[in-house]
């Protein structure tokens, strides 16, 4: 039986498994995370903002508005460095549509229904891959798989359950990047600095604010690095390229602290641009089949 991480410095993470249906097959170009985040942000803005463009710093409604509180907290005075309490975790192209996971940290949970209502209301009016009429067909609780939102509202009695990531069961792991790792850290170990920095910032903003690791901690031993640089176009028509690393690492002598950090990072990601889905990884025990990772693919 796999072990699960049930608590990490007061962070609570919830998941929405969203499926979009399109009249015709989508022909998205570039990085899907950019397209999905663009739709999420535009719908949230149209449904909540009283201005034609964001003016959060001077708006009297900003303290209760989902757009700056969840989507762009850096627009709020004094919050320029706060990471958003959401991220895109995974997506897959469907024959007629798109499926993705929207993960929400503690404070964003209270805005979940608002966000889904706006997506349900405004998505058909937005152009997606040259067509209109794309709609939110269903939303399930990622933890339980139960239907949570339908016909423009949460289903009575539906609830979102906290995600409990699997803990690694081996002290020797191969860590594979499913989306590029974006990081400014220039260390021998490309994972540790990127993971520690992101998790600590999230704990500071949304958890108990305590250090996640003692100074000079080494939660594993890096045995091998097989990474290659990759530049990703952010969205369908964006000229902005984001540089990252793809490939895999081999870790040994994984400590219990290292196991906890890897587990929570498997949902919260490592490095920068996580709201676009960058920095997502999975692991498997060294020697195990790549087709049978220990980390679920949801």
mmCIF file with all atom_site columns, C-alpha atoms in Angstrom, residues 1-154:
data_model
loop_
_atom_site.group_PDB
_atom_site.id
_atom_site.type_symbol
_atom_site.label_atom_id
_atom_site.label_alt_id
_atom_site.label_comp_id
_atom_site.label_asym_id
_atom_site.label_entity_id
_atom_site.label_seq_id
_atom_site.pdbx_PDB_ins_code
_atom_site.Cartn_x
_atom_site.Cartn_y
_atom_site.Cartn_z
_atom_site.occupancy
_atom_site.B_iso_or_equiv
_atom_site.pdbx_formal_charge
_atom_site.auth_seq_id
_atom_site.auth_comp_id
_atom_site.auth_asym_id
_atom_site.auth_atom_id
_atom_site.pdbx_PDB_model_num
ATOM 1   C CA . UNK A 1 1   ? 0.000   0.000  0.000   1.00 0.00 ? 1   UNK A CA 1
ATOM 2   C CA . UNK A 1 2   ? 1.438   3.350  -0.998  1.00 0.00 ? 2   UNK A CA 1
ATOM 3   C CA . UNK A 1 3   ? 2.090   5.926  1.702   1.00 0.00 ? 3   UNK A CA 1
ATOM 4   C CA . UNK A 1 4   ? 0.562   9.361  1.408   1.00 0.00 ? 4   UNK A CA 1
ATOM 5   C CA . UNK A 1 5   ? 1.643   12.783 2.600   1.00 0.00 ? 5   UNK A CA 1
ATOM 6   C CA . UNK A 1 6   ? -1.237  14.229 4.635   1.00 0.00 ? 6   UNK A CA 1
ATOM 7   C CA . UNK A 1 7   ? 0.334   17.447 5.909   1.00 0.00 ? 7   UNK A CA 1
ATOM 8   C CA . UNK A 1 8   ? 3.085   19.797 4.815   1.00 0.00 ? 8   UNK A CA 1
ATOM 9   C CA . UNK A 1 9   ? 3.566   22.968 6.877   1.00 0.00 ? 9   UNK A CA 1
ATOM 10  C CA . UNK A 1 10  ? -0.121  23.802 6.873   1.00 0.00 ? 10  UNK A CA 1
ATOM 11  C CA . UNK A 1 11  ? -0.549  23.834 3.099   1.00 0.00 ? 11  UNK A CA 1
ATOM 12  C CA . UNK A 1 12  ? -3.798  22.397 1.768   1.00 0.00 ? 12  UNK A CA 1
ATOM 13  C CA . UNK A 1 13  ? -4.034  21.660 -1.937  1.00 0.00 ? 13  UNK A CA 1
ATOM 14  C CA . UNK A 1 14  ? -7.183  20.874 -3.914  1.00 0.00 ? 14  UNK A CA 1
ATOM 15  C CA . UNK A 1 15  ? -7.655  19.874 -7.532  1.00 0.00 ? 15  UNK A CA 1
ATOM 16  C CA . UNK A 1 16  ? -10.240 20.552 -10.235 1.00 0.00 ? 16  UNK A CA 1
ATOM 17  C CA . UNK A 1 17  ? -10.184 18.093 -13.133 1.00 0.00 ? 17  UNK A CA 1
ATOM 18  C CA . UNK A 1 18  ? -11.647 20.249 -15.926 1.00 0.00 ? 18  UNK A CA 1
ATOM 19  C CA . UNK A 1 19  ? -12.774 19.102 -19.363 1.00 0.00 ? 19  UNK A CA 1
ATOM 20  C CA . UNK A 1 20  ? -13.484 21.563 -22.182 1.00 0.00 ? 20  UNK A CA 1
ATOM 21  C CA . UNK A 1 21  ? -15.556 20.583 -25.212 1.00 0.00 ? 21  UNK A CA 1
ATOM 22  C CA . UNK A 1 22  ? -15.062 22.302 -28.573 1.00 0.00 ? 22  UNK A CA 1
ATOM 23  C CA . UNK A 1 23  ? -17.358 22.266 -31.643 1.00 0.00 ? 23  UNK A CA 1
ATOM 24  C CA . UNK A 1 24  ? -14.410 21.148 -33.776 1.00 0.00 ? 24  UNK A CA 1
ATOM 25  C CA . UNK A 1 25  ? -11.075 19.534 -32.854 1.00 0.00 ? 25  UNK A CA 1
ATOM 26  C CA . UNK A 1 26  ? -8.685  22.081 -31.379 1.00 0.00 ? 26  UNK A CA 1
ATOM 27  C CA . UNK A 1 27  ? -5.500  22.753 -33.308 1.00 0.00 ? 27  UNK A CA 1
ATOM 28  C CA . UNK A 1 28  ? -3.557  24.477 -30.554 1.00 0.00 ? 28  UNK A CA 1
ATOM 29  C CA . UNK A 1 29  ? -0.018  25.481 -31.414 1.00 0.00 ? 29  UNK A CA 1
ATOM 30  C CA . UNK A 1 30  ? 2.807   25.876 -28.946 1.00 0.00 ? 30  UNK A CA 1
ATOM 31  C CA . UNK A 1 31  ? 2.629   25.182 -25.244 1.00 0.00 ? 31  UNK A CA 1
ATOM 32  C CA . UNK A 1 32  ? -0.796  24.064 -24.000 1.00 0.00 ? 32  UNK A CA 1
ATOM 33  C CA . UNK A 1 33  ? -0.210  25.506 -20.536 1.00 0.00 ? 33  UNK A CA 1
ATOM 34  C CA . UNK A 1 34  ? -0.102  29.016 -21.983 1.00 0.00 ? 34  UNK A CA 1
ATOM 35  C CA . UNK A 1 35  ? -3.376  28.536 -23.840 1.00 0.00 ? 35  UNK A CA 1
ATOM 36  C CA . UNK A 1 36  ? -5.164  27.068 -20.816 1.00 0.00 ? 36  UNK A CA 1
ATOM 37  C CA . UNK A 1 37  ? -3.960  29.772 -18.428 1.00 0.00 ? 37  UNK A CA 1
ATOM 38  C CA . UNK A 1 38  ? -4.988  32.459 -20.903 1.00 0.00 ? 38  UNK A CA 1
ATOM 39  C CA . UNK A 1 39  ? -8.555  31.146 -20.979 1.00 0.00 ? 39  UNK A CA 1
ATOM 40  C CA . UNK A 1 40  ? -8.712  30.835 -17.192 1.00 0.00 ? 40  UNK A CA 1
ATOM 41  C CA . UNK A 1 41  ? -7.436  34.347 -16.621 1.00 0.00 ? 41  UNK A CA 1
ATOM 42  C CA . UNK A 1 42  ? -9.609  35.996 -19.248 1.00 0.00 ? 42  UNK A CA 1
ATOM 43  C CA . UNK A 1 43  ? -12.803 34.380 -17.995 1.00 0.00 ? 43  UNK A CA 1
ATOM 44  C CA . UNK A 1 44  ? -12.013 35.299 -14.380 1.00 0.00 ? 44  UNK A CA 1
ATOM 45  C CA . UNK A 1 45  ? -11.285 38.888 -15.368 1.00 0.00 ? 45  UNK A CA 1
ATOM 46  C CA . UNK A 1 46  ? -14.428 39.328 -17.485 1.00 0.00 ? 46  UNK A CA 1
ATOM 47  C CA . UNK A 1 47  ? -16.654 37.988 -14.733 1.00 0.00 ? 47  UNK A CA 1
ATOM 48  C CA . UNK A 1 48  ? -15.255 40.063 -11.888 1.00 0.00 ? 48  UNK A CA 1
ATOM 49  C CA . UNK A 1 49  ? -13.451 43.229 -12.976 1.00 0.00 ? 49  UNK A CA 1
ATOM 50  C CA . UNK A 1 50  ? -15.369 46.519 -13.281 1.00 0.00 ? 50  UNK A CA 1
ATOM 51  C CA . UNK A 1 51  ? -12.642 48.068 -15.452 1.00 0.00 ? 51  UNK A CA 1
ATOM 52  C CA . UNK A 1 52  ? -11.733 47.359 -19.085 1.00 0.00 ? 52  UNK A CA 1
ATOM 53  C CA . UNK A 1 53  ? -8.163  46.609 -17.945 1.00 0.00 ? 53  UNK A CA 1
ATOM 54  C CA . UNK A 1 54  ? -6.857  45.590 -14.507 1.00 0.00 ? 54  UNK A CA 1
ATOM 55  C CA . UNK A 1 55  ? -6.402  48.473 -12.071 1.00 0.00 ? 55  UNK A CA 1
ATOM 56  C CA . UNK A 1 56  ? -6.081  46.379 -8.940  1.00 0.00 ? 56  UNK A CA 1
ATOM 57  C CA . UNK A 1 57  ? -3.704  48.687 -7.079  1.00 0.00 ? 57  UNK A CA 1
ATOM 58  C CA . UNK A 1 58  ? -6.300  51.475 -6.941  1.00 0.00 ? 58  UNK A CA 1
ATOM 59  C CA . UNK A 1 59  ? -9.533  49.462 -6.943  1.00 0.00 ? 59  UNK A CA 1
ATOM 60  C CA . UNK A 1 60  ? -11.626 49.555 -3.748  1.00 0.00 ? 60  UNK A CA 1
ATOM 61  C CA . UNK A 1 61  ? -12.914 46.020 -4.490  1.00 0.00 ? 61  UNK A CA 1
ATOM 62  C CA . UNK A 1 62  ? -9.506  44.373 -4.653  1.00 0.00 ? 62  UNK A CA 1
ATOM 63  C CA . UNK A 1 63  ? -9.646  42.699 -1.227  1.00 0.00 ? 63  UNK A CA 1
ATOM 64  C CA . UNK A 1 64  ? -12.565 40.505 -2.285  1.00 0.00 ? 64  UNK A CA 1
ATOM 65  C CA . UNK A 1 65  ? -11.930 40.207 -6.018  1.00 0.00 ? 65  UNK A CA 1
ATOM 66  C CA . UNK A 1 66  ? -10.770 36.786 -7.233  1.00 0.00 ? 66  UNK A CA 1
ATOM 67  C CA . UNK A 1 67  ? -8.703  38.207 -10.086 1.00 0.00 ? 67  UNK A CA 1
ATOM 68  C CA . UNK A 1 68  ? -5.898  39.757 -7.992  1.00 0.00 ? 68  UNK A CA 1
ATOM 69  C CA . UNK A 1 69  ? -6.393  37.578 -4.935  1.00 0.00 ? 69  UNK A CA 1
ATOM 70  C CA . UNK A 1 70  ? -5.977  34.329 -6.870  1.00 0.00 ? 70  UNK A CA 1
ATOM 71  C CA . UNK A 1 71  ? -4.769  34.954 -10.398 1.00 0.00 ? 71  UNK A CA 1
ATOM 72  C CA . UNK A 1 72  ? -2.401  37.928 -10.118 1.00 0.00 ? 72  UNK A CA 1
ATOM 73  C CA . UNK A 1 73  ? -1.558  38.781 -6.493  1.00 0.00 ? 73  UNK A CA 1
ATOM 74  C CA . UNK A 1 74  ? 1.506   40.715 -7.668  1.00 0.00 ? 74  UNK A CA 1
ATOM 75  C CA . UNK A 1 75  ? -0.882  43.488 -8.783  1.00 0.00 ? 75  UNK A CA 1
ATOM 76  C CA . UNK A 1 76  ? -1.824  44.163 -5.145  1.00 0.00 ? 76  UNK A CA 1
ATOM 77  C CA . UNK A 1 77  ? 0.113   46.785 -3.169  1.00 0.00 ? 77  UNK A CA 1
ATOM 78  C CA . UNK A 1 78  ? 2.770   45.134 -1.023  1.00 0.00 ? 78  UNK A CA 1
ATOM 79  C CA . UNK A 1 79  ? 2.266   41.715 -2.648  1.00 0.00 ? 79  UNK A CA 1
ATOM 80  C CA . UNK A 1 80  ? 4.594   42.053 -5.608  1.00 0.00 ? 80  UNK A CA 1
ATOM 81  C CA . UNK A 1 81  ? 6.593   38.967 -4.602  1.00 0.00 ? 81  UNK A CA 1
ATOM 82  C CA . UNK A 1 82  ? 3.713   36.685 -3.556  1.00 0.00 ? 82  UNK A CA 1
ATOM 83  C CA . UNK A 1 83  ? 3.284   33.552 -5.646  1.00 0.00 ? 83  UNK A CA 1
ATOM 84  C CA . UNK A 1 84  ? -0.250  32.859 -6.928  1.00 0.00 ? 84  UNK A CA 1
ATOM 85  C CA . UNK A 1 85  ? -2.183  30.192 -4.970  1.00 0.00 ? 85  UNK A CA 1
ATOM 86  C CA . UNK A 1 86  ? -3.002  28.172 -8.107  1.00 0.00 ? 86  UNK A CA 1
ATOM 87  C CA . UNK A 1 87  ? -1.200  26.307 -10.873 1.00 0.00 ? 87  UNK A CA 1
ATOM 88  C CA . UNK A 1 88  ? -1.865  24.197 -13.937 1.00 0.00 ? 88  UNK A CA 1
ATOM 89  C CA . UNK A 1 89  ? -0.748  20.671 -13.206 1.00 0.00 ? 89  UNK A CA 1
ATOM 90  C CA . UNK A 1 90  ? -1.461  18.561 -16.274 1.00 0.00 ? 90  UNK A CA 1
ATOM 91  C CA . UNK A 1 91  ? -3.341  18.603 -19.541 1.00 0.00 ? 91  UNK A CA 1
ATOM 92  C CA . UNK A 1 92  ? -4.158  16.344 -22.426 1.00 0.00 ? 92  UNK A CA 1
ATOM 93  C CA . UNK A 1 93  ? -5.583  17.016 -25.848 1.00 0.00 ? 93  UNK A CA 1
ATOM 94  C CA . UNK A 1 94  ? -8.901  15.279 -26.524 1.00 0.00 ? 94  UNK A CA 1
ATOM 95  C CA . UNK A 1 95  ? -10.492 14.512 -29.932 1.00 0.00 ? 95  UNK A CA 1
ATOM 96  C CA . UNK A 1 96  ? -12.786 17.519 -29.430 1.00 0.00 ? 96  UNK A CA 1
ATOM 97  C CA . UNK A 1 97  ? -11.525 19.538 -26.528 1.00 0.00 ? 97  UNK A CA 1
ATOM 98  C CA . UNK A 1 98  ? -8.962  19.783 -23.778 1.00 0.00 ? 98  UNK A CA 1
ATOM 99  C CA . UNK A 1 99  ? -8.632  18.330 -20.288 1.00 0.00 ? 99  UNK A CA 1
ATOM 100 C CA . UNK A 1 100 ? -6.486  19.907 -17.581 1.00 0.00 ? 100 UNK A CA 1
ATOM 101 C CA . UNK A 1 101 ? -6.019  19.992 -13.819 1.00 0.00 ? 101 UNK A CA 1
ATOM 102 C CA . UNK A 1 102 ? -6.328  23.292 -11.963 1.00 0.00 ? 102 UNK A CA 1
ATOM 103 C CA . UNK A 1 103 ? -4.760  23.072 -8.500  1.00 0.00 ? 103 UNK A CA 1
ATOM 104 C CA . UNK A 1 104 ? -5.760  25.492 -5.741  1.00 0.00 ? 104 UNK A CA 1
ATOM 105 C CA . UNK A 1 105 ? -4.013  26.249 -2.454  1.00 0.00 ? 105 UNK A CA 1
ATOM 106 C CA . UNK A 1 106 ? -5.886  27.095 0.754   1.00 0.00 ? 106 UNK A CA 1
ATOM 107 C CA . UNK A 1 107 ? -7.001  30.704 0.063   1.00 0.00 ? 107 UNK A CA 1
ATOM 108 C CA . UNK A 1 108 ? -8.022  30.033 -3.531  1.00 0.00 ? 108 UNK A CA 1
ATOM 109 C CA . UNK A 1 109 ? -10.521 27.354 -2.536  1.00 0.00 ? 109 UNK A CA 1
ATOM 110 C CA . UNK A 1 110 ? -13.081 29.987 -1.503  1.00 0.00 ? 110 UNK A CA 1
ATOM 111 C CA . UNK A 1 111 ? -12.991 31.420 -5.018  1.00 0.00 ? 111 UNK A CA 1
ATOM 112 C CA . UNK A 1 112 ? -13.302 28.073 -6.824  1.00 0.00 ? 112 UNK A CA 1
ATOM 113 C CA . UNK A 1 113 ? -17.017 28.320 -7.607  1.00 0.00 ? 113 UNK A CA 1
ATOM 114 C CA . UNK A 1 114 ? -16.680 31.913 -8.797  1.00 0.00 ? 114 UNK A CA 1
ATOM 115 C CA . UNK A 1 115 ? -13.867 30.893 -11.132 1.00 0.00 ? 115 UNK A CA 1
ATOM 116 C CA . UNK A 1 116 ? -15.809 27.965 -12.561 1.00 0.00 ? 116 UNK A CA 1
ATOM 117 C CA . UNK A 1 117 ? -18.960 30.050 -12.988 1.00 0.00 ? 117 UNK A CA 1
ATOM 118 C CA . UNK A 1 118 ? -17.034 32.658 -14.981 1.00 0.00 ? 118 UNK A CA 1
ATOM 119 C CA . UNK A 1 119 ? -15.384 29.996 -17.097 1.00 0.00 ? 119 UNK A CA 1
ATOM 120 C CA . UNK A 1 120 ? -18.779 28.424 -17.748 1.00 0.00 ? 120 UNK A CA 1
ATOM 121 C CA . UNK A 1 121 ? -20.273 31.824 -18.626 1.00 0.00 ? 121 UNK A CA 1
ATOM 122 C CA . UNK A 1 122 ? -17.549 33.427 -20.750 1.00 0.00 ? 122 UNK A CA 1
ATOM 123 C CA . UNK A 1 123 ? -15.611 30.565 -22.332 1.00 0.00 ? 123 UNK A CA 1
ATOM 124 C CA . UNK A 1 124 ? -18.064 30.181 -25.272 1.00 0.00 ? 124 UNK A CA 1
ATOM 125 C CA . UNK A 1 125 ? -17.460 33.862 -26.149 1.00 0.00 ? 125 UNK A CA 1
ATOM 126 C CA . UNK A 1 126 ? -13.674 33.527 -26.260 1.00 0.00 ? 126 UNK A CA 1
ATOM 127 C CA . UNK A 1 127 ? -11.769 32.582 -29.378 1.00 0.00 ? 127 UNK A CA 1
ATOM 128 C CA . UNK A 1 128 ? -9.898  29.332 -28.965 1.00 0.00 ? 128 UNK A CA 1
ATOM 129 C CA . UNK A 1 129 ? -7.773  28.105 -31.842 1.00 0.00 ? 129 UNK A CA 1
ATOM 130 C CA . UNK A 1 130 ? -9.832  30.098 -34.366 1.00 0.00 ? 130 UNK A CA 1
ATOM 131 C CA . UNK A 1 131 ? -13.254 28.966 -33.149 1.00 0.00 ? 131 UNK A CA 1
ATOM 132 C CA . UNK A 1 132 ? -15.910 30.019 -30.676 1.00 0.00 ? 132 UNK A CA 1
ATOM 133 C CA . UNK A 1 133 ? -18.335 27.953 -28.666 1.00 0.00 ? 133 UNK A CA 1
ATOM 134 C CA . UNK A 1 134 ? -15.845 26.031 -26.553 1.00 0.00 ? 134 UNK A CA 1
ATOM 135 C CA . UNK A 1 135 ? -17.563 25.199 -23.277 1.00 0.00 ? 135 UNK A CA 1
ATOM 136 C CA . UNK A 1 136 ? -16.838 23.767 -19.865 1.00 0.00 ? 136 UNK A CA 1
ATOM 137 C CA . UNK A 1 137 ? -18.371 20.313 -20.095 1.00 0.00 ? 137 UNK A CA 1
ATOM 138 C CA . UNK A 1 138 ? -17.527 18.857 -16.684 1.00 0.00 ? 138 UNK A CA 1
ATOM 139 C CA . UNK A 1 139 ? -15.437 19.390 -13.570 1.00 0.00 ? 139 UNK A CA 1
ATOM 140 C CA . UNK A 1 140 ? -14.491 16.618 -11.168 1.00 0.00 ? 140 UNK A CA 1
ATOM 141 C CA . UNK A 1 141 ? -12.773 16.632 -7.802  1.00 0.00 ? 141 UNK A CA 1
ATOM 142 C CA . UNK A 1 142 ? -9.251  15.495 -8.656  1.00 0.00 ? 142 UNK A CA 1
ATOM 143 C CA . UNK A 1 143 ? -8.774  13.649 -5.373  1.00 0.00 ? 143 UNK A CA 1
ATOM 144 C CA . UNK A 1 144 ? -11.947 11.541 -5.515  1.00 0.00 ? 144 UNK A CA 1
ATOM 145 C CA . UNK A 1 145 ? -12.941 11.634 -9.177  1.00 0.00 ? 145 UNK A CA 1
ATOM 146 C CA . UNK A 1 146 ? -16.487 12.681 -8.226  1.00 0.00 ? 146 UNK A CA 1
ATOM 147 C CA . UNK A 1 147 ? -18.407 15.190 -10.314 1.00 0.00 ? 147 UNK A CA 1
ATOM 148 C CA . UNK A 1 148 ? -18.264 18.590 -8.608  1.00 0.00 ? 148 UNK A CA 1
ATOM 149 C CA . UNK A 1 149 ? -19.570 21.260 -11.013 1.00 0.00 ? 149 UNK A CA 1
ATOM 150 C CA . UNK A 1 150 ? -22.293 21.015 -13.655 1.00 0.00 ? 150 UNK A CA 1
ATOM 151 C CA . UNK A 1 151 ? -24.731 23.319 -15.428 1.00 0.00 ? 151 UNK A CA 1
ATOM 152 C CA . UNK A 1 152 ? -23.106 26.466 -14.084 1.00 0.00 ? 152 UNK A CA 1
ATOM 153 C CA . UNK A 1 153 ? -22.930 25.592 -10.402 1.00 0.00 ? 153 UNK A CA 1
ATOM 154 C CA . UNK A 1 154 ? -21.474 23.214 -7.858  1.00 0.00 ? 154 UNK A CA 1
#
